[in-house]
CSV table of C-alpha atoms in Angstrom, one decimal:
chain,number,residue,atom,x,y,z
E,15,PRO,CA,246.8,-12.0,130.4
E,16,THR,CA,243.1,-12.7,130.1
E,17,ALA,CA,241.9,-14.8,127.3
E,18,LEU,CA,238.5,-15.2,125.5
E,19,HIS,CA,237.9,-17.7,122.8
E,20,THR,CA,234.8,-18.3,120.6
E,21,ASP,CA,234.3,-20.1,117.3
E,22,SER,CA,235.5,-17.0,115.4
E,23,VAL,CA,237.2,-14.6,117.8
E,24,ARG,CA,240.1,-15.0,120.2
E,25,LEU,CA,241.1,-12.3,122.5
E,26,THR,CA,244.1,-12.0,124.7
E,27,THR,CA,244.4,-8.9,126.8
E,28,SER,CA,245.9,-7.4,130.0
E,29,THR,CA,242.6,-5.6,130.6
E,30,LEU,CA,241.0,-7.3,133.6
E,31,ILE,CA,237.5,-6.0,133.2
E,32,GLY,CA,235.7,-5.3,129.9
E,33,THR,CA,233.2,-6.3,127.4
E,34,LEU,CA,233.9,-7.6,123.9
E,35,VAL,CA,231.2,-7.6,121.1
E,36,ALA,CA,231.7,-9.1,117.7
E,37,GLU,CA,228.9,-8.7,115.2
E,38,SER,CA,228.3,-9.7,111.5
E,39,LEU,CA,227.0,-6.7,109.6
E,40,ASP,CA,226.3,-8.4,106.2
E,41,GLY,CA,223.7,-10.9,107.4
E,42,LYS,CA,226.2,-13.9,107.2
E,43,ALA,CA,227.3,-16.0,110.1
E,44,LEU,CA,230.3,-14.2,111.9
E,45,THR,CA,232.7,-17.0,110.8
E,46,GLU,CA,231.8,-16.2,107.1
E,47,SER,CA,231.3,-12.5,107.3
E,48,THR,CA,233.5,-10.0,105.4
E,49,ASN,CA,231.8,-6.9,106.9
E,50,TYR,CA,231.8,-7.0,110.7
E,51,LEU,CA,232.4,-5.0,113.9
E,52,ILE,CA,234.6,-6.0,116.9
E,53,LYS,CA,234.4,-3.7,119.8
E,54,MET,CA,235.9,-3.7,123.3
E,55,THR,CA,235.1,-1.5,126.2
E,56,SER,CA,236.9,-1.6,129.6
E,57,ARG,CA,235.7,0.1,132.7
E,58,ALA,CA,234.1,3.4,131.7
E,59,ARG,CA,232.9,6.2,133.9
E,60,ASN,CA,232.0,9.9,133.7
E,61,ASP,CA,234.6,12.4,135.2
E,62,GLN,CA,233.8,13.1,138.9
E,63,THR,CA,231.7,10.0,139.3
E,64,ALA,CA,231.4,8.8,142.9
E,65,ILE,CA,230.7,5.2,144.0
E,66,ASN,CA,230.3,4.7,147.8
E,67,PRO,CA,229.4,1.9,150.2
E,68,ALA,CA,225.7,1.2,150.2
E,69,SER,CA,223.8,0.9,153.5
E,70,ASP,CA,220.8,-0.5,151.8
E,71,GLY,CA,220.0,-2.6,148.8
E,72,PRO,CA,221.4,-5.9,147.4
E,73,LYS,CA,224.9,-4.6,146.5
E,74,GLY,CA,227.7,-3.4,148.7
E,75,HIS,CA,228.2,-0.2,146.7
E,76,LYS,CA,226.1,2.3,144.9
E,77,LEU,CA,226.5,5.1,142.4
E,78,THR,CA,226.0,8.4,144.4
E,79,VAL,CA,227.2,11.0,141.8
E,80,LEU,CA,226.6,10.5,138.1
E,81,GLY,CA,229.5,12.8,137.1
E,82,GLU,CA,229.9,14.6,133.9
E,83,PRO,CA,231.5,14.0,130.5
E,84,PRO,CA,234.1,13.2,129.3
E,85,ILE,CA,233.9,9.4,129.8
E,86,ARG,CA,237.1,8.0,131.3
E,87,THR,CA,238.3,4.5,130.5
E,88,ASP,CA,241.9,4.7,131.8
E,89,GLY,CA,243.3,3.5,128.5
E,90,LYS,CA,247.1,3.3,128.5
E,91,ALA,CA,250.0,1.7,126.7
E,92,SER,CA,251.0,-1.8,127.9
E,93,LEU,CA,253.9,-4.0,127.3
E,94,ILE,CA,251.5,-6.9,127.1
E,95,PRO,CA,249.6,-6.4,123.9
E,96,THR,CA,245.9,-6.9,123.4
E,97,ARG,CA,245.7,-9.5,120.6
E,98,VAL,CA,242.6,-10.3,118.5
E,99,GLU,CA,242.4,-13.2,116.1
E,100,PHE,CA,239.5,-13.6,113.7
E,101,ASN,CA,238.8,-17.0,112.2
E,102,GLY,CA,242.2,-18.3,113.4
E,103,LYS,CA,244.3,-15.5,111.9
E,104,LEU,CA,245.7,-12.3,113.4
E,105,LEU,CA,243.3,-9.4,113.0
E,106,LEU,CA,245.3,-6.8,115.1
E,107,GLU,CA,247.6,-6.5,118.1
E,108,MET,CA,248.0,-3.3,120.0
E,109,ASN,CA,249.8,-2.4,123.1
E,110,LEU,CA,246.7,-1.2,124.9
E,111,GLN,CA,245.4,-1.9,128.4
E,112,ASP,CA,241.9,-0.8,129.4
E,113,GLY,CA,240.5,1.9,127.1
E,114,THR,CA,237.9,1.4,124.3
E,115,TRP,CA,238.4,0.4,120.7
E,116,GLU,CA,236.3,-0.5,117.6
E,117,TYR,CA,237.4,-2.3,114.5
E,118,LEU,CA,235.0,-2.1,111.6
E,119,ALA,CA,236.0,-4.4,108.7
E,120,GLU,CA,234.8,-4.5,105.1
E,121,PRO,CA,236.5,-6.1,102.0
E,122,GLY,CA,239.8,-4.3,101.3
E,123,ARG,CA,239.7,-1.9,104.3
E,124,ALA,CA,239.0,-1.3,108.0
E,125,LEU,CA,238.3,1.6,110.3
E,126,LEU,CA,240.0,1.5,113.8
E,127,TYR,CA,238.8,3.8,116.6
E,128,LEU,CA,241.0,4.0,119.7
E,129,ASP,CA,240.2,6.3,122.6
E,130,THR,CA,243.9,6.3,123.7
E,131,GLY,CA,246.7,7.7,121.6
E,132,ASP,CA,250.3,6.7,121.0
E,133,ILE,CA,249.4,3.1,120.8
E,134,ALA,CA,251.6,0.6,118.7
E,135,LEU,CA,249.6,-1.5,116.4
E,136,LYS,CA,250.6,-4.6,114.4
E,137,LEU,CA,248.4,-5.8,111.6
E,138,PRO,CA,248.3,-9.2,109.7
E,139,GLU,CA,250.0,-7.7,106.7
E,140,ARG,CA,251.2,-4.4,105.4
E,141,PRO,CA,248.4,-2.1,104.3
E,142,CYS,CA,248.9,-0.1,101.0
E,143,LEU,CA,247.6,3.1,102.7
E,144,ILE,CA,246.8,4.5,106.1
E,145,ARG,CA,244.6,7.5,106.6
E,146,TRP,CA,244.6,9.1,110.1
E,147,HIS,CA,241.4,11.2,110.6
E,148,ALA,CA,242.0,14.0,113.0
E,149,ALA,CA,239.5,16.6,114.0
E,150,THR,CA,240.0,18.8,111.0
E,151,ASP,CA,242.7,17.0,108.8
E,152,VAL,CA,243.2,13.7,107.1
E,153,ILE,CA,246.9,12.6,107.1
E,154,GLU,CA,247.9,9.9,104.6
E,155,MET,CA,250.8,7.6,104.8
E,156,LYS,CA,252.2,4.5,103.0
E,157,PRO,CA,253.4,2.2,105.8
E,158,LEU,CA,256.7,0.4,105.3
E,159,ASP,CA,255.5,-2.8,107.1
E,160,ASN,CA,252.7,-4.1,109.1
E,161,THR,CA,253.4,-2.1,112.3
E,162,LEU,CA,252.7,1.5,113.1
E,163,THR,CA,251.9,3.8,116.1
E,164,ILE,CA,248.5,5.5,116.3
E,165,PRO,CA,249.3,9.1,117.3
E,166,ALA,CA,247.4,11.0,120.0
E,167,GLY,CA,244.6,13.2,118.7
E,168,ILE,CA,243.5,10.8,115.9
E,169,ARG,CA,239.7,10.3,115.8
E,170,TYR,CA,240.1,7.1,113.8
E,171,THR,CA,242.4,5.3,111.5
E,172,GLU,CA,241.5,4.1,108.0
E,173,ILE,CA,243.4,1.0,106.9
E,174,VAL,CA,243.4,0.2,103.3
E,175,TRP,CA,244.8,-3.1,101.9
E,176,GLU,CA,243.6,-3.0,98.3
E,177,LYS,CA,244.5,-0.3,95.9
E,178,PRO,CA,241.5,1.7,94.7
E,179,VAL,CA,240.3,0.6,91.3
E,180,ALA,CA,240.4,3.4,88.7
E,181,THR,CA,237.1,4.2,87.0
E,182,ALA,CA,236.7,5.4,83.4
E,183,PRO,CA,235.4,9.0,83.1
């Protein structure tokens, strides 16, 4: 597995080519932030893209056909999980190789987008609620532990750790 380590983020993955971005969204240093985005994108290309040897220019290959949507990232399940630690603690672990994912955290909840379905996910602790947002439906479940599988067809997963506070009418 490939490993990347900064002051606040540690990534271990079987994805060989990709970009990882971690950004504080609350104006604090990333190591102190409670509202942040961590995103990883592997190889991404349009459908029907063509890259061919170049007879001119500084590179050995060039893009000759731009292709069309949808964007392909070749995400797939993997026996070697992608593991992300934030400030020395497990943030998430998923059996994903390649693909694209985003994890948007705020106090008490997070949103996770995966472009690949049927991916096992391990969280640092059991959430009190999971909401799967599909194209037209929202499916709620109360997990039994800190592991679950994100089904295919889910646009994003809402992970809730804190129980909502009731407000007086």
